Amino acid sequence: MSKALIEAARGQADRLRPLSFSKAAYVYLPTDYARIPHEKYLRRFGKGRKRVLMLGMNPGPYGMAQTGVPFGEIPAVRDWMGITGKVETPDPEHPKRPVSGFKCERSEVSGRRLWGLFAEKYPDADDFFAEHFVANYCPLVWMSETGANITPDKLPKEEMVPVEEACQEHLDKVIATLKPEFLIGVGAYAEGKLKEAAERIGYEANLGKILHPSPASPAANRGWAEAAEKQLLDMGVW
């Protein structure tokens, strides 16, 4: 199964790589330049059917953009998952948004919260990944000339059509490969993408969401782990 996930990720990257965006001066594709740790993640933890598939949106600057792993807070990836690997430099690279891979000293708050909760409940990462898998919907990072992050809704709709097509096809393949019982969005946006995918491929599963752990969310800053754990318990995931 991990082989199918790797093939799906490479196919998605091949479709996204040549795209250009009029409002984005810089575009990073971590599944390309951080392919080594990304595929280690898929190879090690994408084996077998999963009971729960969790989906995020797109890479954070100090998480997946550095490690190639969804919500890829470095200590969680390196120490809990046991994944490291060479990370290349994106071309072009924004001087204010350098990619230093596992040498990056900044923390990805969303990833620290997400993986921190899972590591607390499952001290051995293999126990978590025996039934769970975490994926991202879109692996692209868009930036302005200043290095400011650009969200997909700020890009021209016609430029996002091929992005959506590639990401939809990839998500369909991930669901078909892992055959999860639960489709859980990390936030409402991801939940919506999972709902669309399930309807598109005629897949029946329990659909739900947990609060997104972003520090931009006041609700997440008031005790994200407690809120997310309660949601997972209420849905019967845990």
Coordinates of C-alpha atoms in Angstrom, one line a residue:
M1 CA 0.0 0.0 0.0
S2 CA 2.8 2.4 0.8
K3 CA 4.1 1.9 -2.8
A4 CA 0.7 3.1 -4.1
L5 CA 0.9 6.2 -1.9
I6 CA 4.4 7.0 -3.2
E7 CA 3.2 6.6 -6.8
A8 CA 0.2 8.8 -6.1
A9 CA 2.4 11.5 -4.5
R10 CA 4.9 11.5 -7.3
G11 CA 2.1 11.7 -9.8
Q12 CA 0.6 14.7 -8.0
A13 CA 4.0 16.4 -7.9
D14 CA 4.5 15.8 -11.6
R15 CA 1.2 17.6 -12.3
L16 CA 1.8 20.5 -9.9
R17 CA 5.5 21.2 -10.7
P18 CA 5.1 23.0 -14.1
L19 CA 2.2 25.2 -12.9
S20 CA 2.7 29.0 -12.6
F21 CA 0.7 31.5 -10.6
S22 CA 0.4 35.2 -11.5
K23 CA 0.0 36.4 -7.9
A24 CA 2.7 34.2 -6.3
A25 CA 6.3 35.2 -6.7
Y26 CA 7.6 32.0 -5.1
V27 CA 6.0 28.5 -5.0
Y28 CA 7.4 25.7 -2.9
L29 CA 6.6 22.0 -3.5
P30 CA 8.0 20.1 -0.5
T31 CA 7.1 16.7 -2.0
D32 CA 9.7 17.5 -4.5
Y33 CA 12.7 19.0 -2.7
A34 CA 11.9 17.1 0.5
R35 CA 11.0 13.9 -1.3
I36 CA 13.4 11.7 0.7
P37 CA 11.8 12.2 4.2
H38 CA 8.4 12.5 2.6
E39 CA 8.7 9.1 1.0
K40 CA 10.2 7.6 4.2
Y41 CA 7.0 8.8 6.0
L42 CA 4.8 7.1 3.3
R43 CA 6.9 3.9 3.2
R44 CA 7.1 3.4 7.0
F45 CA 3.6 4.5 8.0
G46 CA 1.5 4.0 4.9
K47 CA 1.4 0.3 5.1
G48 CA -1.8 -1.6 5.6
R49 CA -5.4 -0.5 5.8
K50 CA -6.0 2.4 8.2
R51 CA -9.1 2.9 10.4
V52 CA -8.7 6.7 10.4
L53 CA -7.5 9.1 7.7
M54 CA -6.9 12.7 8.9
L55 CA -6.4 15.4 6.3
G56 CA -4.7 18.8 6.6
M57 CA -4.7 21.7 4.1
N58 CA -1.3 22.7 2.8
P59 CA 2.2 23.0 4.3
G60 CA 3.2 25.3 7.1
P61 CA 6.5 27.2 6.7
Y62 CA 8.3 25.5 9.6
G63 CA 6.7 22.1 9.3
M64 CA 6.0 20.3 6.0
A65 CA 7.9 23.0 4.1
Q66 CA 11.0 21.9 6.0
T67 CA 10.5 18.1 6.4
G68 CA 8.1 17.0 3.7
V69 CA 5.9 15.4 6.3
P70 CA 2.3 16.7 6.9
F71 CA 2.2 19.1 9.9
G72 CA 5.9 18.2 10.1
E73 CA 7.1 19.8 13.3
I74 CA 10.8 18.8 13.4
P75 CA 11.1 17.2 16.8
A76 CA 7.9 15.1 16.2
V77 CA 9.2 13.9 12.8
R78 CA 12.8 13.3 13.9
D79 CA 12.4 12.0 17.4
W80 CA 8.9 10.5 17.6
M81 CA 8.6 9.1 14.1
G82 CA 12.3 8.5 13.6
I83 CA 12.4 10.1 10.2
T84 CA 15.2 12.2 8.8
G85 CA 16.7 12.7 5.4
K86 CA 18.3 15.1 3.0
V87 CA 16.2 18.1 2.1
E88 CA 17.1 20.0 -1.1
T89 CA 16.7 23.7 -1.6
P90 CA 13.6 24.9 -3.5
D91 CA 14.4 26.8 -6.7
P92 CA 13.9 29.7 -6.5
E93 CA 14.1 30.1 -2.7
H94 CA 12.8 33.3 -1.0
P95 CA 15.5 34.8 1.1
K96 CA 13.1 35.4 4.0
R97 CA 11.6 31.9 3.8
P98 CA 14.7 29.7 3.7
V99 CA 14.4 25.9 3.8
S100 CA 17.0 24.4 6.0
G101 CA 15.3 21.0 6.5
F102 CA 15.9 19.3 9.8
K103 CA 18.3 22.1 10.8
C104 CA 15.4 24.6 11.0
E105 CA 15.1 25.9 14.5
R106 CA 11.6 27.4 14.3
S107 CA 8.6 25.5 15.6
E108 CA 5.5 24.7 13.6
V109 CA 2.8 25.4 16.2
S110 CA 0.1 23.5 14.4
G111 CA 2.3 20.4 14.1
R112 CA 3.6 20.7 17.6
R113 CA 0.0 20.6 18.9
L114 CA -1.2 17.9 16.5
W115 CA 1.6 15.4 16.8
G116 CA 2.0 16.3 20.5
L117 CA -1.5 15.1 21.3
F118 CA -0.9 11.9 19.3
A119 CA 2.5 11.2 20.8
E120 CA 1.0 11.7 24.3
K121 CA -1.7 9.1 23.6
Y122 CA 0.6 6.8 21.6
P123 CA 4.2 7.1 22.9
D124 CA 5.3 4.7 20.2
A125 CA 4.6 6.2 16.8
D126 CA 4.0 2.7 15.3
D127 CA 1.1 2.2 17.6
F128 CA -0.6 5.4 16.3
F129 CA 0.1 4.7 12.7
A130 CA -1.2 1.1 13.0
E131 CA -4.7 2.6 12.7
H132 CA -4.2 6.3 11.7
F133 CA -2.7 8.2 8.9
V134 CA -2.3 11.9 8.3
A135 CA -2.1 13.4 4.8
N136 CA -2.3 16.9 3.4
Y137 CA -4.6 18.0 0.6
C138 CA -2.3 20.2 -1.3
P139 CA 1.5 20.2 -1.0
L140 CA 2.1 23.7 -2.4
V141 CA 3.2 26.8 -0.6
W142 CA 2.5 30.2 -2.3
M143 CA 4.4 33.4 -1.3
S144 CA 4.4 37.0 -2.4
E145 CA 7.5 39.1 -3.2
T146 CA 7.7 39.9 0.5
G147 CA 7.6 36.3 1.6
A148 CA 4.0 36.6 2.9
N149 CA 1.9 33.5 2.7
I150 CA -0.8 33.4 0.0
T151 CA -3.8 31.3 0.7
P152 CA -5.4 29.4 -2.2
D153 CA -8.6 31.5 -2.1
K154 CA -6.4 34.6 -3.0
L155 CA -5.3 33.1 -6.3
P156 CA -7.2 33.4 -9.6
K157 CA -9.8 30.6 -9.8
E158 CA -8.7 29.6 -13.3
E159 CA -5.1 29.0 -12.1
M160 CA -6.4 26.8 -9.3
V161 CA -8.4 24.5 -11.6
P162 CA -5.4 22.2 -12.4
V163 CA -4.2 22.4 -8.8
E164 CA -7.6 21.2 -7.6
E165 CA -7.7 18.4 -10.3
A166 CA -4.3 17.1 -9.2
C167 CA -5.1 17.3 -5.5
Q168 CA -8.6 15.7 -5.9
E169 CA -7.1 12.8 -7.9
H170 CA -4.4 12.3 -5.3
L171 CA -6.9 12.3 -2.4
D172 CA -9.2 9.9 -4.2
K173 CA -6.2 7.5 -4.5
V174 CA -5.2 7.9 -0.9
I175 CA -8.8 7.0 0.3
A176 CA -9.0 4.1 -2.1
T177 CA -5.7 2.8 -1.0
L178 CA -6.1 3.1 2.8
K179 CA -9.9 2.3 2.9
P180 CA -10.5 4.1 6.1
E181 CA -13.5 3.8 8.3
F182 CA -13.2 7.5 9.4
L183 CA -12.5 10.5 7.3
I184 CA -11.5 13.3 9.6
G185 CA -10.7 16.8 8.5
V186 CA -8.2 18.9 10.5
G187 CA -10.5 21.9 10.2
A188 CA -13.6 22.6 8.2
Y189 CA -11.8 23.1 4.8
A190 CA -10.2 19.7 4.9
E191 CA -13.5 18.1 6.1
G192 CA -15.1 19.6 3.0
K193 CA -12.5 18.1 0.7
L194 CA -13.0 14.7 2.3
K195 CA -16.7 14.9 1.8
E196 CA -16.3 15.9 -1.9
A197 CA -13.9 13.0 -2.4
A198 CA -16.2 10.4 -0.7
E199 CA -19.1 11.6 -2.9
R200 CA -16.9 11.6 -6.0
I201 CA -15.7 8.0 -5.7
G202 CA -18.8 6.6 -4.0
Y203 CA -17.0 5.8 -0.8
E204 CA -18.9 5.4 2.5
A205 CA -17.2 6.4 5.7
N206 CA -17.8 8.2 8.9
L207 CA -17.1 11.9 8.1
G208 CA -16.1 14.5 10.7
K209 CA -13.6 17.1 11.8
I210 CA -11.4 18.3 14.6
L211 CA -10.5 21.9 15.5
H212 CA -7.6 23.1 13.4
P213 CA -4.6 23.6 15.7
S214 CA -3.4 26.8 14.1
P215 CA -2.3 29.6 16.5
A216 CA -4.4 31.9 14.3
S217 CA -7.5 30.3 15.8
P218 CA -8.6 31.8 19.2
A219 CA -10.4 28.5 20.0
A220 CA -7.3 26.5 19.4
N221 CA -5.3 28.8 21.7
R222 CA -7.8 28.1 24.5
G223 CA -6.8 24.4 24.9
W224 CA -6.6 22.7 21.5
A225 CA -5.5 19.2 22.7
E226 CA -8.5 18.9 25.1
A227 CA -10.9 20.1 22.5
A228 CA -9.6 17.8 19.7
E229 CA -9.5 14.8 22.0
K230 CA -13.1 15.4 23.1
Q231 CA -14.1 15.6 19.4
L232 CA -12.3 12.4 18.6
L233 CA -14.0 10.6 21.6
D234 CA -17.4 12.0 20.7
M235 CA -17.1 10.7 17.1
G236 CA -16.0 7.3 18.2
V237 CA -12.6 7.6 16.6
W238 CA -11.0 7.1 20.1

